[in-house]
Tab-separated table of C-alpha atoms in Angstrom:
chain	number	residue	atom	x	y	z
A	1	UNK	CA	-18.681	26.217	239.897
A	2	UNK	CA	-20.534	29.487	239.461
A	3	UNK	CA	-21.009	30.240	243.133
A	4	UNK	CA	-20.227	29.169	246.673
A	5	UNK	CA	-21.855	26.361	248.642
A	6	UNK	CA	-24.514	27.615	251.018
A	7	UNK	CA	-24.916	26.561	254.628
A	8	UNK	CA	-27.563	24.096	253.563
A	9	UNK	CA	-25.622	22.551	250.722
A	10	UNK	CA	-27.334	24.664	248.087
A	11	UNK	CA	-25.629	27.298	245.977
A	12	UNK	CA	-25.652	31.065	246.292
A	13	UNK	CA	-25.158	32.095	242.678
A	14	UNK	CA	-23.352	35.142	241.446
A	15	UNK	CA	-25.505	38.171	240.733
A	16	UNK	CA	-25.513	37.499	237.002
A	17	UNK	CA	-27.666	34.431	237.595
A	18	UNK	CA	-30.348	36.526	239.296
A	19	UNK	CA	-31.323	37.921	235.918
A	20	UNK	CA	-34.497	39.996	235.607
A	21	UNK	CA	-34.356	40.983	231.934
A	22	UNK	CA	-37.671	40.563	230.146
A	23	UNK	CA	-38.200	39.002	226.744
A	24	UNK	CA	-40.986	41.396	225.874
A	25	UNK	CA	-42.646	44.417	227.411
A	26	UNK	CA	-45.497	43.477	229.683
A	27	UNK	CA	-48.768	44.439	228.036
A	28	UNK	CA	-51.251	46.417	230.066
A	29	UNK	CA	-54.393	44.490	230.869
A	30	UNK	CA	-57.827	45.902	229.997
A	31	UNK	CA	-59.673	47.522	232.899
A	32	UNK	CA	-63.050	46.077	231.957
A	33	UNK	CA	-64.796	43.516	234.139
A	34	UNK	CA	-67.007	40.708	232.821
A	35	UNK	CA	-70.129	39.738	234.737
A	36	UNK	CA	-70.260	35.991	235.385
A	37	UNK	CA	-73.793	34.767	235.958
A	38	UNK	CA	-74.551	32.768	239.094
A	39	UNK	CA	-74.733	29.029	238.550
A	40	UNK	CA	-75.504	25.843	240.401
A	41	UNK	CA	-72.475	23.569	240.805
A	42	UNK	CA	-72.857	19.762	240.967
A	43	UNK	CA	-71.637	18.124	244.175
A	44	UNK	CA	-68.905	15.665	243.232
A	45	UNK	CA	-68.250	14.159	246.649
A	46	UNK	CA	-68.562	14.553	250.421
A	47	UNK	CA	-65.617	13.358	252.498
A	48	UNK	CA	-63.922	13.679	255.861
A	49	UNK	CA	-60.631	15.084	254.544
A	50	UNK	CA	-59.982	16.792	251.232
A	51	UNK	CA	-56.329	17.208	250.234
A	52	UNK	CA	-55.785	19.778	247.478
A	53	UNK	CA	-52.532	19.167	245.625
A	54	UNK	CA	-50.768	15.840	245.122
A	55	UNK	CA	-47.138	16.863	245.475
A	56	UNK	CA	-44.906	15.441	248.232
A	57	UNK	CA	-46.933	17.181	250.946
A	58	UNK	CA	-50.276	16.204	249.460
A	59	UNK	CA	-49.291	12.580	248.878
A	60	UNK	CA	-48.155	12.218	252.493
A	61	UNK	CA	-51.191	14.098	253.815
A	62	UNK	CA	-53.648	11.842	251.982
A	63	UNK	CA	-51.954	8.652	253.173
A	64	UNK	CA	-51.678	9.884	256.761
A	65	UNK	CA	-55.299	11.059	256.887
A	66	UNK	CA	-56.508	7.699	255.592
A	67	UNK	CA	-54.546	5.934	258.334
A	68	UNK	CA	-56.720	7.644	260.944
A	69	UNK	CA	-59.804	6.023	259.430
A	70	UNK	CA	-60.950	9.147	257.614
A	71	UNK	CA	-62.554	9.089	254.181
A	72	UNK	CA	-60.119	11.006	251.976
A	73	UNK	CA	-60.190	12.644	248.547
A	74	UNK	CA	-56.950	13.820	246.894
A	75	UNK	CA	-57.327	16.464	244.163
A	76	UNK	CA	-54.422	16.924	241.723
A	77	UNK	CA	-54.267	19.100	238.596
A	78	UNK	CA	-51.605	17.063	236.723
A	79	UNK	CA	-51.699	13.425	235.590
A	80	UNK	CA	-49.354	12.213	238.327
A	81	UNK	CA	-48.421	12.530	241.976
A	82	UNK	CA	-45.139	13.766	243.410
A	83	UNK	CA	-45.267	17.407	242.325
A	84	UNK	CA	-41.849	18.970	241.968
A	85	UNK	CA	-40.125	15.748	243.079
A	86	UNK	CA	-41.432	14.069	239.909
A	87	UNK	CA	-43.077	16.430	237.413
A	88	UNK	CA	-40.693	19.228	238.384
A	89	UNK	CA	-37.625	16.953	238.035
A	90	UNK	CA	-36.362	17.923	241.485
A	91	UNK	CA	-35.063	14.374	241.683
A	92	UNK	CA	-32.243	15.324	244.043
A	93	UNK	CA	-33.938	14.642	247.374
A	94	UNK	CA	-32.081	16.892	249.794
A	95	UNK	CA	-30.914	15.758	253.227
A	96	UNK	CA	-33.038	13.440	255.349
A	97	UNK	CA	-30.281	12.956	257.950
A	98	UNK	CA	-28.686	15.192	260.555
A	99	UNK	CA	-24.953	15.830	260.640
A	100	UNK	CA	-24.312	12.636	262.627
A	101	UNK	CA	-26.016	10.519	259.978
A	102	UNK	CA	-29.201	9.897	261.982
A	103	UNK	CA	-32.386	9.884	259.887
A	104	UNK	CA	-34.581	12.730	261.166
A	105	UNK	CA	-37.117	12.936	258.328
A	106	UNK	CA	-38.656	9.488	258.240
A	107	UNK	CA	-42.228	8.183	258.329
A	108	UNK	CA	-43.908	8.229	254.920
A	109	UNK	CA	-40.783	9.806	253.401
A	110	UNK	CA	-38.762	6.715	254.304
A	111	UNK	CA	-41.573	4.402	253.209
A	112	UNK	CA	-41.572	5.954	249.743
A	113	UNK	CA	-37.793	5.689	249.414
A	114	UNK	CA	-37.826	2.079	250.623
A	115	UNK	CA	-40.394	1.125	247.969
A	116	UNK	CA	-38.300	2.380	245.056
A	117	UNK	CA	-36.584	-0.368	243.034
A	118	UNK	CA	-32.844	-0.591	243.556
A	119	UNK	CA	-32.109	0.796	240.094
A	120	UNK	CA	-34.420	3.792	240.665
A	121	UNK	CA	-32.464	5.382	243.519
A	122	UNK	CA	-28.815	6.360	243.858
A	123	UNK	CA	-26.810	7.606	246.813
A	124	UNK	CA	-24.463	6.550	249.590
A	125	UNK	CA	-25.310	3.407	251.599
A	126	UNK	CA	-26.685	3.873	255.137
A	127	UNK	CA	-23.345	2.872	256.662
A	128	UNK	CA	-21.789	5.995	255.119
A	129	UNK	CA	-24.368	8.510	256.375
A	130	UNK	CA	-22.637	10.892	258.769
A	131	UNK	CA	-19.134	9.910	257.661
A	132	UNK	CA	-16.566	12.703	257.713
A	133	UNK	CA	-13.953	10.644	255.884
A	134	UNK	CA	-12.224	13.042	253.507
A	135	UNK	CA	-12.160	10.702	250.525
A	136	UNK	CA	-15.763	9.578	251.003
A	137	UNK	CA	-16.989	13.151	251.385
A	138	UNK	CA	-15.093	14.247	248.276
A	139	UNK	CA	-16.604	11.380	246.266
A	140	UNK	CA	-20.189	12.015	247.378
A	141	UNK	CA	-19.890	15.802	247.169
A	142	UNK	CA	-19.762	15.425	243.397
A	143	UNK	CA	-22.860	13.234	243.590
A	144	UNK	CA	-25.000	15.683	245.651
A	145	UNK	CA	-24.732	13.694	248.875
A	146	UNK	CA	-22.015	15.348	250.971
A	147	UNK	CA	-21.987	18.857	252.433
A	148	UNK	CA	-19.578	20.576	254.819
A	149	UNK	CA	-17.393	17.460	254.613
A	150	UNK	CA	-20.163	15.108	255.825
A	151	UNK	CA	-21.817	12.328	253.823
A	152	UNK	CA	-25.617	12.585	253.981
A	153	UNK	CA	-28.736	10.668	252.982
A	154	UNK	CA	-29.569	12.782	249.915
A	155	UNK	CA	-30.573	10.341	247.181
A	156	UNK	CA	-31.362	11.019	243.552
A	157	UNK	CA	-34.361	9.127	242.222
A	158	UNK	CA	-36.111	8.026	239.041
A	159	UNK	CA	-39.142	10.353	238.819
A	160	UNK	CA	-41.316	7.820	236.986
A	161	UNK	CA	-40.872	5.233	239.715
A	162	UNK	CA	-41.624	7.811	242.415
A	163	UNK	CA	-44.816	8.758	240.561
A	164	UNK	CA	-45.861	5.118	240.528
A	165	UNK	CA	-44.918	4.355	244.130
A	166	UNK	CA	-46.728	7.504	245.331
A	167	UNK	CA	-49.831	6.592	243.356
A	168	UNK	CA	-49.917	2.989	244.583
A	169	UNK	CA	-49.444	3.965	248.234
A	170	UNK	CA	-52.291	6.480	247.996
A	171	UNK	CA	-54.638	3.997	246.342
A	172	UNK	CA	-53.680	1.192	248.737
A	173	UNK	CA	-54.932	3.355	251.614
A	174	UNK	CA	-58.362	3.760	250.029
A	175	UNK	CA	-57.921	7.394	249.037
A	176	UNK	CA	-60.124	8.570	246.166
A	177	UNK	CA	-57.650	10.041	243.698
A	178	UNK	CA	-58.947	12.720	241.305
A	179	UNK	CA	-56.444	13.754	238.614
A	180	UNK	CA	-56.762	16.492	235.980
A	181	UNK	CA	-58.725	18.580	238.483
A	182	UNK	CA	-57.774	22.178	239.296
A	183	UNK	CA	-59.006	23.850	242.478
A	184	UNK	CA	-60.822	27.088	241.668
A	185	UNK	CA	-62.144	28.581	244.922
A	186	UNK	CA	-62.698	27.394	248.488
A	187	UNK	CA	-66.245	26.985	249.743
A	188	UNK	CA	-66.698	29.156	252.843
A	189	UNK	CA	-69.227	29.238	255.661
A	190	UNK	CA	-68.369	32.307	257.680
A	191	UNK	CA	-64.675	32.012	258.493
A	192	UNK	CA	-64.534	28.251	257.895
A	193	UNK	CA	-63.460	26.330	254.799
A	194	UNK	CA	-65.978	23.557	254.068
A	195	UNK	CA	-64.578	22.297	250.772
A	196	UNK	CA	-63.623	23.568	247.323
A	197	UNK	CA	-64.979	24.087	243.827
A	198	UNK	CA	-62.724	22.642	241.134
A	199	UNK	CA	-62.553	22.718	237.360
A	200	UNK	CA	-62.221	19.667	235.132
A	201	UNK	CA	-63.290	18.489	231.667
A	202	UNK	CA	-66.799	18.023	233.063
A	203	UNK	CA	-66.923	21.664	234.095
A	204	UNK	CA	-67.146	23.008	237.647
A	205	UNK	CA	-67.642	20.493	240.452
A	206	UNK	CA	-67.771	20.817	244.252
A	207	UNK	CA	-66.359	18.716	247.070
A	208	UNK	CA	-67.503	19.205	250.670
A	209	UNK	CA	-65.164	18.145	253.463
A	210	UNK	CA	-64.983	18.303	257.236
A	211	UNK	CA	-61.336	19.370	256.944
A	212	UNK	CA	-59.406	20.624	253.908
A	213	UNK	CA	-55.613	20.470	253.609
A	214	UNK	CA	-53.940	23.005	251.300
A	215	UNK	CA	-50.971	21.311	249.644
A	216	UNK	CA	-51.007	23.420	246.478
A	217	UNK	CA	-47.482	24.738	247.054
A	218	UNK	CA	-48.541	28.285	246.236
A	219	UNK	CA	-51.155	28.483	249.008
A	220	UNK	CA	-54.052	28.839	246.584
A	221	UNK	CA	-56.660	27.583	249.060
A	222	UNK	CA	-55.630	29.570	252.121
A	223	UNK	CA	-54.987	32.710	250.063
A	224	UNK	CA	-58.426	32.641	248.472
A	225	UNK	CA	-59.971	31.814	251.850
A	226	UNK	CA	-58.512	35.045	253.246
A	227	UNK	CA	-56.101	33.408	255.686
A	228	UNK	CA	-53.380	36.005	255.112
A	229	UNK	CA	-49.899	35.465	253.745
A	230	UNK	CA	-46.348	36.799	253.537
A	231	UNK	CA	-44.309	37.163	250.342
A	232	UNK	CA	-40.996	38.704	251.473
A	233	UNK	CA	-37.812	36.960	250.292
A	234	UNK	CA	-34.130	36.649	251.086
A	235	UNK	CA	-32.519	38.059	247.954
A	236	UNK	CA	-29.181	36.388	248.767
A	237	UNK	CA	-30.661	32.908	248.417
A	238	UNK	CA	-32.189	30.996	245.499
A	239	UNK	CA	-35.443	30.236	247.330
A	240	UNK	CA	-37.319	32.914	245.356
A	241	UNK	CA	-36.025	31.926	241.903
A	242	UNK	CA	-37.967	30.033	239.225
A	243	UNK	CA	-37.023	27.879	236.252
A	244	UNK	CA	-37.872	24.757	234.308
A	245	UNK	CA	-35.509	21.876	235.061
A	246	UNK	CA	-34.420	19.404	232.390
A	247	UNK	CA	-32.602	16.122	231.745
A	248	UNK	CA	-29.915	15.415	229.137
A	249	UNK	CA	-29.367	11.760	228.213
A	250	UNK	CA	-26.570	10.062	226.293
A	251	UNK	CA	-23.968	11.459	228.689
A	252	UNK	CA	-21.117	9.982	230.708
A	253	UNK	CA	-21.278	11.637	234.115
A	254	UNK	CA	-18.225	9.806	235.460
A	255	UNK	CA	-16.176	11.295	232.641
A	256	UNK	CA	-17.673	14.737	233.382
A	257	UNK	CA	-16.879	14.460	237.107
A	258	UNK	CA	-13.306	13.376	236.322
A	259	UNK	CA	-12.905	16.496	234.196
A	260	UNK	CA	-14.493	18.806	236.768
A	261	UNK	CA	-12.405	17.525	239.685
A	262	UNK	CA	-9.197	16.624	237.856
A	263	UNK	CA	-8.760	19.678	235.634
A	264	UNK	CA	-9.813	22.696	237.721
A	265	UNK	CA	-8.275	25.296	235.415
A	266	UNK	CA	-9.917	23.785	232.333
A	267	UNK	CA	-13.230	23.524	234.201
A	268	UNK	CA	-13.055	27.187	235.248
A	269	UNK	CA	-12.400	28.164	231.641
A	270	UNK	CA	-15.292	25.975	230.500
A	271	UNK	CA	-17.668	27.734	232.893
A	272	UNK	CA	-16.422	31.166	231.756
A	273	UNK	CA	-17.001	30.335	228.105
A	274	UNK	CA	-20.387	28.822	228.916
A	275	UNK	CA	-21.539	32.011	230.622
A	276	UNK	CA	-20.441	34.005	227.619
A	277	UNK	CA	-22.284	31.675	225.223
A	278	UNK	CA	-25.509	31.679	227.266
A	279	UNK	CA	-25.708	35.359	228.130
A	280	UNK	CA	-24.472	34.908	231.700
A	281	UNK	CA	-27.084	32.289	232.593
A	282	UNK	CA	-25.089	29.069	232.629
A	283	UNK	CA	-25.599	25.970	234.758
A	284	UNK	CA	-23.505	22.920	235.562
A	285	UNK	CA	-25.084	19.452	235.610
A	286	UNK	CA	-25.908	17.323	238.634
A	287	UNK	CA	-25.868	13.543	238.749
A	288	UNK	CA	-29.131	11.635	238.464
A	289	UNK	CA	-30.057	8.058	239.339
A	290	UNK	CA	-28.146	6.876	236.222
A	291	UNK	CA	-24.680	7.647	234.896
A	292	UNK	CA	-26.016	8.346	231.389
A	293	UNK	CA	-28.558	10.991	232.466
A	294	UNK	CA	-27.611	14.478	233.677
A	295	UNK	CA	-29.858	16.763	235.717
A	296	UNK	CA	-29.957	20.523	235.235
A	297	UNK	CA	-31.783	22.415	238.010
A	298	UNK	CA	-31.387	25.829	236.459
A	299	UNK	CA	-30.401	28.447	235.493
A	300	UNK	CA	-32.486	30.124	238.155
A	301	UNK	CA	-34.412	33.206	237.104
A	302	UNK	CA	-35.213	35.941	239.632
A	303	UNK	CA	-37.718	38.758	239.661
A	304	UNK	CA	-40.730	36.714	238.584
A	305	UNK	CA	-43.968	35.868	240.369
A	306	UNK	CA	-45.116	32.266	240.582
A	307	UNK	CA	-48.749	33.425	240.732
A	308	UNK	CA	-48.660	35.721	237.684
A	309	UNK	CA	-49.567	33.908	234.465
A	310	UNK	CA	-47.468	36.116	232.183
A	311	UNK	CA	-44.442	35.699	234.467
A	312	UNK	CA	-44.916	31.931	234.446
A	313	UNK	CA	-45.085	31.944	230.666
A	314	UNK	CA	-41.922	33.997	230.300
A	315	UNK	CA	-39.953	31.754	232.679
A	316	UNK	CA	-41.002	28.709	230.645
A	317	UNK	CA	-39.964	30.344	227.359
A	318	UNK	CA	-36.610	31.496	228.721
A	319	UNK	CA	-35.888	28.140	230.368
A	320	UNK	CA	-36.527	26.181	227.187
A	321	UNK	CA	-34.339	28.523	225.166
A	322	UNK	CA	-31.578	28.149	227.744
A	323	UNK	CA	-31.933	24.369	227.636
A	324	UNK	CA	-31.208	24.334	223.912
A	325	UNK	CA	-28.335	26.805	224.302
A	326	UNK	CA	-26.842	24.546	226.982
A	327	UNK	CA	-27.260	21.465	224.824
A	328	UNK	CA	-25.429	23.080	221.896
A	329	UNK	CA	-22.553	24.263	224.107
A	330	UNK	CA	-22.207	21.058	226.134
A	331	UNK	CA	-22.158	18.818	223.065
A	332	UNK	CA	-19.162	20.656	221.660
A	333	UNK	CA	-17.240	21.589	224.805
A	334	UNK	CA	-18.064	19.284	227.762
A	335	UNK	CA	-16.282	15.967	228.270
A	336	UNK	CA	-18.895	13.222	228.466
A	337	UNK	CA	-21.555	15.224	226.602
A	338	UNK	CA	-20.554	14.792	222.938
A	339	UNK	CA	-23.435	12.326	222.352
A	340	UNK	CA	-25.949	14.043	224.628
A	341	UNK	CA	-29.504	14.885	223.687
A	342	UNK	CA	-32.473	16.634	225.298
A	343	UNK	CA	-34.393	13.868	227.046
A	344	UNK	CA	-37.057	15.820	228.941
A	345	UNK	CA	-37.934	19.275	230.169
A	346	UNK	CA	-39.994	19.290	233.341
A	347	UNK	CA	-43.766	19.398	232.723
A	348	UNK	CA	-44.105	21.401	235.958
A	349	UNK	CA	-42.580	24.835	236.432
A	350	UNK	CA	-39.900	24.861	239.117
A	351	UNK	CA	-41.397	27.220	241.685
A	352	UNK	CA	-39.586	27.622	244.988
A	353	UNK	CA	-41.651	30.373	246.581
A	354	UNK	CA	-44.960	32.142	246.078
A	355	UNK	CA	-46.788	32.752	249.367
A	356	UNK	CA	-46.281	31.720	252.997
A	357	UNK	CA	-49.275	31.441	255.287
A	358	UNK	CA	-49.623	33.492	258.458
A	359	UNK	CA	-50.156	30.775	261.028
A	360	UNK	CA	-50.746	30.253	264.706
A	361	UNK	CA	-47.072	29.298	264.968
A	362	UNK	CA	-44.031	30.120	262.873
A	363	UNK	CA	-40.540	28.815	262.144
A	364	UNK	CA	-37.967	31.598	262.205
A	365	UNK	CA	-34.243	32.137	262.124
A	366	UNK	CA	-34.243	33.157	265.784
A	367	UNK	CA	-34.842	29.543	266.794
A	368	UNK	CA	-31.948	28.058	264.809
A	369	UNK	CA	-29.512	28.337	267.705
A	370	UNK	CA	-32.009	26.780	270.135
A	371	UNK	CA	-32.056	22.994	270.321
A	372	UNK	CA	-35.228	22.844	272.425
A	373	UNK	CA	-38.271	21.263	270.726
A	374	UNK	CA	-41.552	23.093	270.493
A	375	UNK	CA	-44.214	21.654	272.772
A	376	UNK	CA	-46.303	20.962	269.660
A	377	UNK	CA	-43.418	19.522	267.623
A	378	UNK	CA	-44.645	17.455	264.669
A	379	UNK	CA	-41.330	16.901	262.936
A	380	UNK	CA	-37.626	17.669	262.795
A	381	UNK	CA	-35.700	19.268	259.960
A	382	UNK	CA	-31.953	18.915	259.426
A	383	UNK	CA	-30.171	22.123	260.321
A	384	UNK	CA	-28.318	24.476	258.020
A	385	UNK	CA	-24.805	23.590	259.182
A	386	UNK	CA	-23.000	21.189	261.542
A	387	UNK	CA	-22.693	23.905	264.182
A	388	UNK	CA	-26.485	24.178	264.535
A	389	UNK	CA	-28.925	21.707	266.141
A	390	UNK	CA	-31.819	20.210	264.226
A	391	UNK	CA	-34.820	22.504	263.748
A	392	UNK	CA	-38.086	21.813	265.565
A	393	UNK	CA	-41.205	22.106	263.390
A	394	UNK	CA	-44.356	23.090	265.355
A	395	UNK	CA	-47.933	22.105	264.546
A	396	UNK	CA	-48.851	25.785	264.754
A	397	UNK	CA	-47.048	26.512	261.475
A	398	UNK	CA	-49.635	24.331	259.700
A	399	UNK	CA	-52.662	26.055	261.261
A	400	UNK	CA	-54.031	29.326	259.785
A	401	UNK	CA	-54.351	32.067	262.352
A	402	UNK	CA	-57.662	33.395	261.045
A	403	UNK	CA	-59.441	30.593	259.133
A	404	UNK	CA	-60.980	27.361	260.456
A	405	UNK	CA	-61.555	24.006	258.790
A	406	UNK	CA	-58.182	24.243	257.052
A	407	UNK	CA	-54.597	23.043	257.484
A	408	UNK	CA	-51.613	23.638	255.208
A	409	UNK	CA	-48.524	21.611	254.365
A	410	UNK	CA	-45.627	22.035	251.990
A	411	UNK	CA	-43.519	24.982	250.977
A	412	UNK	CA	-46.150	27.586	251.962
A	413	UNK	CA	-46.280	26.840	255.705
A	414	UNK	CA	-45.858	29.639	258.234
A	415	UNK	CA	-42.152	30.557	258.360
A	416	UNK	CA	-39.760	33.395	257.619
A	417	UNK	CA	-37.609	33.597	254.450
A	418	UNK	CA	-34.573	32.053	256.153
A	419	UNK	CA	-36.517	29.013	257.306
A	420	UNK	CA	-38.288	28.796	253.947
A	421	UNK	CA	-34.951	28.201	252.232
A	422	UNK	CA	-34.924	24.663	253.675
A	423	UNK	CA	-38.554	24.051	254.703
A	424	UNK	CA	-39.479	24.144	250.996
A	425	UNK	CA	-37.361	21.029	250.301
A	426	UNK	CA	-38.962	17.717	249.303
A	427	UNK	CA	-38.319	15.796	252.580
A	428	UNK	CA	-39.696	18.673	254.662
A	429	UNK	CA	-42.829	18.686	252.482
A	430	UNK	CA	-43.331	14.972	253.117
A	431	UNK	CA	-42.888	15.636	256.829
A	432	UNK	CA	-45.347	18.530	257.107
A	433	UNK	CA	-47.788	16.719	254.838
A	434	UNK	CA	-47.807	13.660	257.075
A	435	UNK	CA	-48.433	15.814	260.144
A	436	UNK	CA	-51.194	17.851	258.494
A	437	UNK	CA	-52.907	14.746	257.137
A	438	UNK	CA	-52.798	13.025	260.508
A	439	UNK	CA	-54.186	16.105	262.263
A	440	UNK	CA	-56.889	16.532	259.629
A	441	UNK	CA	-57.968	12.923	260.056
A	442	UNK	CA	-58.104	13.252	263.836
A	443	UNK	CA	-60.070	16.496	263.600
A	444	UNK	CA	-62.557	15.083	261.095
A	445	UNK	CA	-63.185	11.763	262.819
A	446	UNK	CA	-63.521	13.438	266.249
A	447	UNK	CA	-65.547	16.380	264.908
A	448	UNK	CA	-63.242	19.045	266.345
A	449	UNK	CA	-61.604	22.050	264.720
A	450	UNK	CA	-58.059	21.385	263.457
A	451	UNK	CA	-56.656	23.963	265.878
A	452	UNK	CA	-58.196	21.990	268.774
A	453	UNK	CA	-56.649	18.608	267.982
A	454	UNK	CA	-54.952	17.365	271.199
A	455	UNK	CA	-51.221	17.657	270.635
A	456	UNK	CA	-50.307	14.505	272.626
A	457	UNK	CA	-52.712	12.449	270.514
A	458	UNK	CA	-51.292	13.898	267.315
A	459	UNK	CA	-47.721	13.223	268.411
A	460	UNK	CA	-48.568	9.674	269.493
A	461	UNK	CA	-50.112	8.966	266.092
A	462	UNK	CA	-47.079	10.391	264.290
A	463	UNK	CA	-44.665	8.346	266.397
A	464	UNK	CA	-46.603	5.199	265.542
A	465	UNK	CA	-46.112	6.039	261.859
A	466	UNK	CA	-42.339	6.251	262.258
A	467	UNK	CA	-42.033	10.039	262.436
A	468	UNK	CA	-39.008	11.200	264.433
A	469	UNK	CA	-39.895	13.413	267.396
A	470	UNK	CA	-37.883	14.293	270.484
A	471	UNK	CA	-38.850	13.603	274.109
A	472	UNK	CA	-40.854	16.467	275.573
A	473	UNK	CA	-43.246	17.184	278.395
A	474	UNK	CA	-46.638	18.485	277.358
A	475	UNK	CA	-50.202	17.771	278.318
A	476	UNK	CA	-51.757	20.708	276.525
A	477	UNK	CA	-55.082	19.876	274.838
A	478	UNK	CA	-54.392	22.114	271.854
A	479	UNK	CA	-51.765	24.405	270.374
A	480	UNK	CA	-49.760	25.903	273.247
A	481	UNK	CA	-50.018	29.682	273.406
A	482	UNK	CA	-46.259	29.860	273.753
A	483	UNK	CA	-45.835	29.109	270.048
A	484	UNK	CA	-48.096	31.874	268.848
A	485	UNK	CA	-45.981	34.385	266.940
A	486	UNK	CA	-47.368	37.916	266.691
């Protein structure tokens, strides 16, 4: 293994993996500006709630908003739903349980997992969640479902089935799904977002909405609406790295695991030679939902911007070159990989961090030691280690401080870099998406600003949908001032 396990079950890689070498010199851009003539844009649709981005957060937000009775449109730039959990091949769904084995991220997240066919999901059975049995933990550690000696609910899934299940759930709730549509700019009236203009094969189109939910992952809507953002990172973690993930098929992962665990000296030598062959950027495989398919979630590349088109291009080029270098080395040197072949590189770039919104509330490292829930709690995240309590997620971290008519959900919510390292995970995106969609639906159908949605009503609606919240005493009509972070 090329690094040490992090507190959250991820890996802090050695410095060589945080490689910032460039393939080519960055060309200076011309200073000229082109005048774009004013134009009239056709109105595509009016709706109660517009969700921009159909990743985990956006899928959950659209479903949850529709459950309030709102008329919902979901705008997605790719040909599928699921975002990084499908198109990004982040098919290892990180922990949905706490350290005792109790499911804490449930609701729509659990509904999606329950709808997957049995052969499209792999992981420990519910009876094993929370087990500290040494043998069980050792077995599941090699299958991405045990951390700090505890077995967890961290399944790996078939991305095609999750695409389909996500799509069918959205459509079953009456959501108008618009694929191959890329948000261009928000429509503003003063300091309020009233919809967006998007690009598609028909040209520019407009959607007007009572409430818009930014689930773009990179915060494209709130950033262009002037809501304000943070971009600082924790350089010790991988949360700022980028790469294209890939799958190798024709493998025997049980044979690979037997080699990795049974021959530690040979495995260490294998990793050393792999780093030499791949210029220091070498990755080990993870299990998938099938024994004959291996998942590679790296190598992670640092020093790039997820919102800079030339950076994105270079990460794609480097990742695909590394994929082929890995394939050549693994075929010759890795037990279980002699018949392997490149099955798929992710059609979506693996972005972990771009922007984080400045919100009314914020999740920060200072709260990790505190087990008390926020008064406006809308979800619970598993904690970083068994010594810490679960983390309370406040509604305020979904609400922009300076822009109205807008909510956010997903990896760009209001938090600090430490909290972002786990709040960017797929289950947390489902959780914040469900809360934002529910709040957006309540705001739209009651004709109130999102920041004025009564917290007790929001929490009651979430509880009815199976979201896990903790008992608390609050009768505040809106976001409590106590959660405002200056």
